[in-house]
PDB file of C-alpha atoms in Angstrom:
ATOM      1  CA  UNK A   1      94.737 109.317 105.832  1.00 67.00           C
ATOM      2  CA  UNK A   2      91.645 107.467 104.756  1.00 64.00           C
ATOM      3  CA  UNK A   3      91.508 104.458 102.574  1.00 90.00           C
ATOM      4  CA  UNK A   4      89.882 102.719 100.433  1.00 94.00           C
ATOM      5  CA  UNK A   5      90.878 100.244  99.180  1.00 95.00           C
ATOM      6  CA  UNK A   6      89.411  97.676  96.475  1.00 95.00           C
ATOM      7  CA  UNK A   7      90.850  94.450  95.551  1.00 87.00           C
ATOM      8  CA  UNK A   8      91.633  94.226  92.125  1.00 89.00           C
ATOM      9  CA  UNK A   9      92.400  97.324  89.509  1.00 91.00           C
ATOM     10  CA  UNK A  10      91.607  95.094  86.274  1.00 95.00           C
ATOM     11  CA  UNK A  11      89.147  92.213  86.346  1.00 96.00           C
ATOM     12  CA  UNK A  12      87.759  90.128  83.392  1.00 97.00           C
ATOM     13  CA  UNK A  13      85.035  87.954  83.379  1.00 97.00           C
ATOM     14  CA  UNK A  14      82.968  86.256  81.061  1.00 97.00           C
ATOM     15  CA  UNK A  15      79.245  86.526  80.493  1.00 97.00           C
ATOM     16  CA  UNK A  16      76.986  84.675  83.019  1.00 97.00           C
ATOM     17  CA  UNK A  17      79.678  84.645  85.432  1.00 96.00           C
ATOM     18  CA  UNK A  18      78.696  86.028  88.998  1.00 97.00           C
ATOM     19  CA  UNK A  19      81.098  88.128  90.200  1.00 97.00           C
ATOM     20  CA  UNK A  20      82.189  89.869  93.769  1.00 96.00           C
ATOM     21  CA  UNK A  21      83.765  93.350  93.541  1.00 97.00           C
ATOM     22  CA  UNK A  22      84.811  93.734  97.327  1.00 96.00           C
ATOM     23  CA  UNK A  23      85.811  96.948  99.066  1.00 97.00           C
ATOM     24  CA  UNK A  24      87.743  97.615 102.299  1.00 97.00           C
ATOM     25  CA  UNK A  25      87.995 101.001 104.253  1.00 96.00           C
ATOM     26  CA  UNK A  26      90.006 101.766 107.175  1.00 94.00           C
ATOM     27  CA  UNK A  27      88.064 104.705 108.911  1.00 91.00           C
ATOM     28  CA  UNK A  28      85.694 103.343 110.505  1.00 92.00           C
ATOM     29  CA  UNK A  29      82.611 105.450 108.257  1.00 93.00           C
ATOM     30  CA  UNK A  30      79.109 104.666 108.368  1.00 93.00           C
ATOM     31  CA  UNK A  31      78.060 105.106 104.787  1.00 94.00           C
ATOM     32  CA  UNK A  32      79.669 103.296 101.827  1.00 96.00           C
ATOM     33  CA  UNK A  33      78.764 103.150  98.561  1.00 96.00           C
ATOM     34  CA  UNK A  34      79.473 101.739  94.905  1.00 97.00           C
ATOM     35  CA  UNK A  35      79.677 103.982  91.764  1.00 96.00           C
ATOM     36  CA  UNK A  36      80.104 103.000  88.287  1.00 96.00           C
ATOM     37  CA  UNK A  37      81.654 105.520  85.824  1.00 94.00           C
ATOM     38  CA  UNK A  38      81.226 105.100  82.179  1.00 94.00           C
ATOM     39  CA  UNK A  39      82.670 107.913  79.450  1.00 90.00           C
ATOM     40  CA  UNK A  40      80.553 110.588  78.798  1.00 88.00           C
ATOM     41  CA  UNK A  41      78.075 109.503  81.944  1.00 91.00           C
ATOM     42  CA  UNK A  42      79.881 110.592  84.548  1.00 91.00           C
ATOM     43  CA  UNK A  43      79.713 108.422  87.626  1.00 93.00           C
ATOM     44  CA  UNK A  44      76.354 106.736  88.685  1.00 94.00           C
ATOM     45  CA  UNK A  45      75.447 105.267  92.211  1.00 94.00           C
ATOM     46  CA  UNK A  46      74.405 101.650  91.834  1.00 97.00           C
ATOM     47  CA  UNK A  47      73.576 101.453  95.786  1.00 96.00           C
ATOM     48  CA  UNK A  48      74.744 102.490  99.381  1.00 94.00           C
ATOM     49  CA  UNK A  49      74.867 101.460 102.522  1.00 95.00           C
ATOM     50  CA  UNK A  50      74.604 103.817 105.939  1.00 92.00           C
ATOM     51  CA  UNK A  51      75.018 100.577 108.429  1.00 91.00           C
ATOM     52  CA  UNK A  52      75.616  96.995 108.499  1.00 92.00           C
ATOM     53  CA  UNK A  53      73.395  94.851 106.903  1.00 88.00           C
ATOM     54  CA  UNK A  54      71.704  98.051 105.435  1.00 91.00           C
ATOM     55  CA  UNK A  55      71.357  98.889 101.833  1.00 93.00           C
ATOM     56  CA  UNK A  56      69.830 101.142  99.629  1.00 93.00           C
ATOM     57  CA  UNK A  57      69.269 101.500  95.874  1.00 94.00           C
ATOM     58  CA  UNK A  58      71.102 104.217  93.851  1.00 92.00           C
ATOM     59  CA  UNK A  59      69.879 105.073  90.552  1.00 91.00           C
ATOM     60  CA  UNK A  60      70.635 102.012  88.711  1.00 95.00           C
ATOM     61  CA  UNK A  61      70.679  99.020  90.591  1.00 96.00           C
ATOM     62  CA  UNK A  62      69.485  96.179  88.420  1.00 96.00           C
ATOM     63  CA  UNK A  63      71.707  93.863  88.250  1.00 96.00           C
ATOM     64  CA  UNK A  64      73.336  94.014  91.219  1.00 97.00           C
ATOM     65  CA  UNK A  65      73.374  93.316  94.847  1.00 97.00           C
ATOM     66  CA  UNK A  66      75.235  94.405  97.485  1.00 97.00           C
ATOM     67  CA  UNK A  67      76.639  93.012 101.372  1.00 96.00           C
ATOM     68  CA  UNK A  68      77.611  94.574 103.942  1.00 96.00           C
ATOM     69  CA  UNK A  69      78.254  91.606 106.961  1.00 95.00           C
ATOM     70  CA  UNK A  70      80.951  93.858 108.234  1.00 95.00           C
ATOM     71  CA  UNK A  71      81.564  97.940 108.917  1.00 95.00           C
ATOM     72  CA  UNK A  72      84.525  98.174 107.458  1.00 96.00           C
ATOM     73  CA  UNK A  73      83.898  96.012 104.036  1.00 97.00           C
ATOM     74  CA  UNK A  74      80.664  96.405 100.983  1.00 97.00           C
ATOM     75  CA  UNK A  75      80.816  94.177  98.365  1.00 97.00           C
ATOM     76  CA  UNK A  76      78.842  94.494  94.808  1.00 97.00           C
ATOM     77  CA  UNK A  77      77.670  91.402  93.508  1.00 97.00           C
ATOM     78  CA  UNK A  78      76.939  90.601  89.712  1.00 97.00           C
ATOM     79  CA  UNK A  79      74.740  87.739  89.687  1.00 94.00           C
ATOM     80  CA  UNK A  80      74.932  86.999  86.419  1.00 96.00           C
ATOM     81  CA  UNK A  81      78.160  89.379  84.508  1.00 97.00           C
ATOM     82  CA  UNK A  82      76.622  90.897  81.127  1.00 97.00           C
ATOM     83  CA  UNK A  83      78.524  92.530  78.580  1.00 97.00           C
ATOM     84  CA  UNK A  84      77.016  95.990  79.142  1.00 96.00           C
ATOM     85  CA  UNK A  85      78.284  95.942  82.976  1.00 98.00           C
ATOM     86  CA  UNK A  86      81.628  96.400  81.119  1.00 98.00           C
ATOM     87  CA  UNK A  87      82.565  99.880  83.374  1.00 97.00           C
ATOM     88  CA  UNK A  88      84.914 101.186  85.879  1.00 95.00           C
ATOM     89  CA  UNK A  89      83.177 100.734  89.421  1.00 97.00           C
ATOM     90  CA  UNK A  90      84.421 102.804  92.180  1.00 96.00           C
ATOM     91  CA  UNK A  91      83.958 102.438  95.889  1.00 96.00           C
ATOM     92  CA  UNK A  92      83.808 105.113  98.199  1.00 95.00           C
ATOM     93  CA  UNK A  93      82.903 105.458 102.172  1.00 94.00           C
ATOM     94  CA  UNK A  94      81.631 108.603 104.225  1.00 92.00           C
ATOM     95  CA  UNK A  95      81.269 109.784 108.163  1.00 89.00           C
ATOM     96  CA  UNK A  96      77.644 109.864 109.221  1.00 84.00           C
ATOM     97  CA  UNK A  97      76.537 113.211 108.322  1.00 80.00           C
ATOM     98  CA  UNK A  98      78.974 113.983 106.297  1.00 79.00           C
ATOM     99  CA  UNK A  99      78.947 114.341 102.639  1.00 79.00           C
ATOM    100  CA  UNK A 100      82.549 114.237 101.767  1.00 86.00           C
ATOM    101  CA  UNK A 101      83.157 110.923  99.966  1.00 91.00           C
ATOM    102  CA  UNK A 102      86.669 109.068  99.844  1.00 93.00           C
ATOM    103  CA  UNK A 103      87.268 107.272  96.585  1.00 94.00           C
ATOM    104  CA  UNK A 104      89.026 103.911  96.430  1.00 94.00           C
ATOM    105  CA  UNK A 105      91.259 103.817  92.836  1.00 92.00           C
ATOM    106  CA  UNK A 106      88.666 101.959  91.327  1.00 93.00           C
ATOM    107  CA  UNK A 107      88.249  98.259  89.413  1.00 95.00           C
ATOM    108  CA  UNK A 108      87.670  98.303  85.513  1.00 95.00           C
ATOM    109  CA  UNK A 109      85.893  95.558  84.747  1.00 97.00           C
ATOM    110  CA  UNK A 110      85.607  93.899  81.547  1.00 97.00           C
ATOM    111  CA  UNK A 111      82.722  91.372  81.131  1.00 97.00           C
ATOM    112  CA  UNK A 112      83.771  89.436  77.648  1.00 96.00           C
TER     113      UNK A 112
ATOM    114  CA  UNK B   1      65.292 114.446  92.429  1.00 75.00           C
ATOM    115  CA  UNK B   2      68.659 116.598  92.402  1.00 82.00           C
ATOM    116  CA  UNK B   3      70.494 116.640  88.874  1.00 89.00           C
ATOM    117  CA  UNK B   4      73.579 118.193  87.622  1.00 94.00           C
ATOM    118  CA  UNK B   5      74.839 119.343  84.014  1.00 95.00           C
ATOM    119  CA  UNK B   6      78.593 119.817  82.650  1.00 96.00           C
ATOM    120  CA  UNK B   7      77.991 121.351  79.440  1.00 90.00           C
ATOM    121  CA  UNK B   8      82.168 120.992  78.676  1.00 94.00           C
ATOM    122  CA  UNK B   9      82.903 117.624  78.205  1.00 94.00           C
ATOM    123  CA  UNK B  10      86.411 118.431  77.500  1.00 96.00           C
ATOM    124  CA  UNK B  11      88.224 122.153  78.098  1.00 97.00           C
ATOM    125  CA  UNK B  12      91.744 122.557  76.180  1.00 97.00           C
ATOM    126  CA  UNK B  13      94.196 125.042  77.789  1.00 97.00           C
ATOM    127  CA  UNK B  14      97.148 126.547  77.421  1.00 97.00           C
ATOM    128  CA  UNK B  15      99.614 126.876  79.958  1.00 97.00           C
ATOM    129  CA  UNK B  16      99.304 129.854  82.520  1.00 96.00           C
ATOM    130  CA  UNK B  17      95.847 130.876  81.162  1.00 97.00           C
ATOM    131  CA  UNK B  18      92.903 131.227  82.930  1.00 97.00           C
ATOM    132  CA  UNK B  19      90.328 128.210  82.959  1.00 97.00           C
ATOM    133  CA  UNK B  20      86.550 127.925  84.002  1.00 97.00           C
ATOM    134  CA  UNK B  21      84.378 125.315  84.583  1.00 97.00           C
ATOM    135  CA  UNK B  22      80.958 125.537  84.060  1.00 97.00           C
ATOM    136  CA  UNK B  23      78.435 123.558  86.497  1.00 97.00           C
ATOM    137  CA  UNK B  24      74.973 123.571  86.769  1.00 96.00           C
ATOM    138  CA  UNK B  25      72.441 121.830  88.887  1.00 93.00           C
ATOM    139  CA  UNK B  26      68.752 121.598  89.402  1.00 90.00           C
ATOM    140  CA  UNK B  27      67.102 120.855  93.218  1.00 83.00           C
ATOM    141  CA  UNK B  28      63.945 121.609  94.618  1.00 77.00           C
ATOM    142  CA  UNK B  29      65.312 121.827  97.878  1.00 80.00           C
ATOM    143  CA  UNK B  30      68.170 123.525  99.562  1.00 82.00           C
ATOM    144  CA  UNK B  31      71.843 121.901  98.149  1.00 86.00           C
ATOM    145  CA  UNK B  32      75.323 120.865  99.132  1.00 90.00           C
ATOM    146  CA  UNK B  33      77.528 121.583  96.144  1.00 93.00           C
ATOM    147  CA  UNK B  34      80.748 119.788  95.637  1.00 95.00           C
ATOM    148  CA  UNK B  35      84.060 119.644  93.083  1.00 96.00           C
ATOM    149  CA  UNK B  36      85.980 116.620  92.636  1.00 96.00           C
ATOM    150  CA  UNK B  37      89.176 115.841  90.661  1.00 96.00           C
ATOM    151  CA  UNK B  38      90.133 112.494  89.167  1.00 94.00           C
ATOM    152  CA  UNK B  39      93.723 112.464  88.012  1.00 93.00           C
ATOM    153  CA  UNK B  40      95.051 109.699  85.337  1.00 88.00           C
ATOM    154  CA  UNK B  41      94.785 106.337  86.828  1.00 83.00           C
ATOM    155  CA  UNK B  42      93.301 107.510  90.344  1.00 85.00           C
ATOM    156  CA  UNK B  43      90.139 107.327  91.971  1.00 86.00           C
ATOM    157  CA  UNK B  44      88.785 111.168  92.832  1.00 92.00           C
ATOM    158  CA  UNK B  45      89.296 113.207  95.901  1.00 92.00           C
ATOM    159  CA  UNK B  46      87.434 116.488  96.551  1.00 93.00           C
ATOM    160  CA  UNK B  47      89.097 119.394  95.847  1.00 95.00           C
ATOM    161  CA  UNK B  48      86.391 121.980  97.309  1.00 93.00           C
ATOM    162  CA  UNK B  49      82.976 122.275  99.291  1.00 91.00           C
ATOM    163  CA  UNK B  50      80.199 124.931  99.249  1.00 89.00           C
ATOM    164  CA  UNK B  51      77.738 124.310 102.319  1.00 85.00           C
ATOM    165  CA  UNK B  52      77.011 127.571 103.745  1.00 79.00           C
ATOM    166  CA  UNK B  53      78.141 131.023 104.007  1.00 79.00           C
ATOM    167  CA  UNK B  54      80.603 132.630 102.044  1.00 81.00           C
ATOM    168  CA  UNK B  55      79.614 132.043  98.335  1.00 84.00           C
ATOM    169  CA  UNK B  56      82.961 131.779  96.997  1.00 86.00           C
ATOM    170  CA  UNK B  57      85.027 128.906  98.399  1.00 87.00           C
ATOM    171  CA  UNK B  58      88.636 128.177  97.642  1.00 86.00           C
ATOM    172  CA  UNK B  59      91.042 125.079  97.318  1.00 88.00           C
ATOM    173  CA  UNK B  60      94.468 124.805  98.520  1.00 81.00           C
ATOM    174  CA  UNK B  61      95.674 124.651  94.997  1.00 88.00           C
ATOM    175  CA  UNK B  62      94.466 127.932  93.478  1.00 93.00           C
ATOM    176  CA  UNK B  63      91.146 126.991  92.320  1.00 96.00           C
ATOM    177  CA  UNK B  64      88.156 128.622  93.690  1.00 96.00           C
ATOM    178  CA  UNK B  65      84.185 128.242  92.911  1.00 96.00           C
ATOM    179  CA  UNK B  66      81.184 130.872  93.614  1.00 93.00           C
ATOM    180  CA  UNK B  67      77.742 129.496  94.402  1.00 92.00           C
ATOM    181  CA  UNK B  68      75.201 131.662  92.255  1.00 91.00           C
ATOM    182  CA  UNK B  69      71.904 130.514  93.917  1.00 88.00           C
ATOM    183  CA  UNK B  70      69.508 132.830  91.386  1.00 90.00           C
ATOM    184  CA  UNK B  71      71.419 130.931  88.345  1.00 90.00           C
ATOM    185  CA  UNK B  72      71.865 127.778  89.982  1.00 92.00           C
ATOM    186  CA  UNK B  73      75.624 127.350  89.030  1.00 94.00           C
ATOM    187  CA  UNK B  74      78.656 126.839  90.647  1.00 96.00           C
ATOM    188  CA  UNK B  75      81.595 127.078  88.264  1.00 97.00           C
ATOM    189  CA  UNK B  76      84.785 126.458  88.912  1.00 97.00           C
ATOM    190  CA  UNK B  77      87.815 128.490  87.764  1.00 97.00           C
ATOM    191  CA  UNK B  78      91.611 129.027  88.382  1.00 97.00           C
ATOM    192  CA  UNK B  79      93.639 132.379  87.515  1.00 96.00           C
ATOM    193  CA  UNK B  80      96.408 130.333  86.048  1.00 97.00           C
ATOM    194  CA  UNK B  81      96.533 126.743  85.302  1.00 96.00           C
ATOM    195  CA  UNK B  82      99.576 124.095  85.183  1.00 96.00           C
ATOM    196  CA  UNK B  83     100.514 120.945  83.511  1.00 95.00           C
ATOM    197  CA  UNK B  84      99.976 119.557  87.177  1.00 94.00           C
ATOM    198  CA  UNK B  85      95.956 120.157  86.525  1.00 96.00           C
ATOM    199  CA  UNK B  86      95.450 117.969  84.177  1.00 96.00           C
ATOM    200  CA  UNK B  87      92.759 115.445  85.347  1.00 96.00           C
ATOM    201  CA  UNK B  88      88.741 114.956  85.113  1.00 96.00           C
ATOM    202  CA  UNK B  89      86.397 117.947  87.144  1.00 97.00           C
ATOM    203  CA  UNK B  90      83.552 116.122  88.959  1.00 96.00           C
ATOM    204  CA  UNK B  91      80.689 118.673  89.741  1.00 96.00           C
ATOM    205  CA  UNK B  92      78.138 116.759  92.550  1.00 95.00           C
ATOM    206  CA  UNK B  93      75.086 117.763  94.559  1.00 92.00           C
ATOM    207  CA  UNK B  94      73.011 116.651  97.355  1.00 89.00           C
ATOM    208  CA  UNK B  95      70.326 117.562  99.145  1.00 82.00           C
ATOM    209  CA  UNK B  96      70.274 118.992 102.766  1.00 75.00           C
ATOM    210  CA  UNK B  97      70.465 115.862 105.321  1.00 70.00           C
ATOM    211  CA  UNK B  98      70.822 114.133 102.590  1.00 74.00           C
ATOM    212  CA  UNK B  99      74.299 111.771 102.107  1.00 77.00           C
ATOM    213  CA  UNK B 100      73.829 110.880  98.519  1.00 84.00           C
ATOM    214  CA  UNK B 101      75.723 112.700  95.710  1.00 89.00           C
ATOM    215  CA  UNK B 102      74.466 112.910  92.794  1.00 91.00           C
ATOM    216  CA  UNK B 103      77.209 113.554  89.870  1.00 94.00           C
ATOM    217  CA  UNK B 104      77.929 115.527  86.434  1.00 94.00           C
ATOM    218  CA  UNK B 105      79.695 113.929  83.123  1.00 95.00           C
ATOM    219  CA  UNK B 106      82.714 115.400  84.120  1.00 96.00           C
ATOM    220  CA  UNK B 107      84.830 117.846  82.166  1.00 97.00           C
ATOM    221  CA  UNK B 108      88.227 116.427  80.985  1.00 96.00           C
ATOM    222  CA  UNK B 109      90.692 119.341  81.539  1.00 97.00           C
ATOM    223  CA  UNK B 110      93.719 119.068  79.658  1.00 96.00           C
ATOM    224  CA  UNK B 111      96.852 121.497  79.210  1.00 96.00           C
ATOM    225  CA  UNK B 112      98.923 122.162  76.114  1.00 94.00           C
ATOM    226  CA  UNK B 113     102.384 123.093  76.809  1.00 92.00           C
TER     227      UNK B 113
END
């Protein structure tokens, strides 16, 4: 089986803080990516990346940043933690051509 | 730019009735459609695919979905639902060749007893 696997489940952090969301996957996929999922809005893609040292925007990526040094590991980056990133961010990874996404169980983050 | 609507936000059910989904999505181009499911305190997993061929695809736990290309929907529905089903519905889209899935709201399916 897949996984993905992200480090901590509940995180809080206070404002101006940077902070490193990291995720891990054990499948050796190409594409990664980070969502965040807020009620009512569904889940969002902040950005992705298809290779190493490549990234991509999503649809809402200010306020973040994003590295990927290794295949196996993306990490989101909050420069600077404001309240309104306050969310549950999920990480998920993908085959090369594929479109089928595994999920990691997500962090909820709460930026006080 | 590929969008998707769930009009439901949240679908009550009894027991043993019958449940559908609704999902709709807008693309200029040719789609991949897609169903996730998010249960309490997981992250999701996909519970069906619609690529090519057959309209109406099925999952391995009674739920099935029909692509309607002329009404741009693909709803998903199950003949009899249990307390086991309770969870978030995730309709997503992309666009041919393209990785990127782009998500609903989500409907929050519960089940009364």
């Amino acid at each position: 089986d897949v996984k993905v696997t992200q480090s901590s489940r509940y995180l809080v952090k206070r404002t101006g803080e940077k902070v490193f969301l990291e995720c891990v996957q054990d499948m050796d996929h190409e594409n990664m990516f980070w969502y965040r999922q807020d009620p009512g809005l569904g889940l969002r893609l902040i950005y992705f990346s298809y290779d190493v040292k490549m990234k991509e925007k999503g649809d809402i990526p200010e306020g973040y940043s994003v590295s990927r040094e290794k295949k196996e590991r993306f990490s989101l980056i909050l420069e600077s933690a404001s309240t309104n990133q306050t969310s549950m961010y999920l990480c998920a990874s993908s085959m090369l051509g594929n479109e089928k996404l595994f999920f990691g169980s997500g962090t909820q983050l709460s930026v006080l | 730019a590929q969008s998707v609507t769930q009009l439901d936000s949240q679908v009550p059910v009894f027991e043993e009735a019958p449940v559908e989904l609704r999902c709709n999505y807008s693309s200029s181009v040719s789609v991949y459609l897609f169903w996730y499911v998010q249960y309490p305190n997981q992250g999701l997993q996909l519970l069906l695919k619609y690529l090519s061929g057959s309209t109406l695809v099925e999952s391995i736990n009674g739920f099935e979905a029909e692509f309607n290309k002329s009404q741009t929907s693909f709803h998903l529905r199950k003949p009899s639902v249990h307390i086991s089903d309770t969870a978030e519905y995730f309709c997503a889209v992309s666009n041919f060749g393209n990785e990127k899935l782009t998500f609903g709201t989500g409907t929050r399916l519960t089940i009364i007893p």
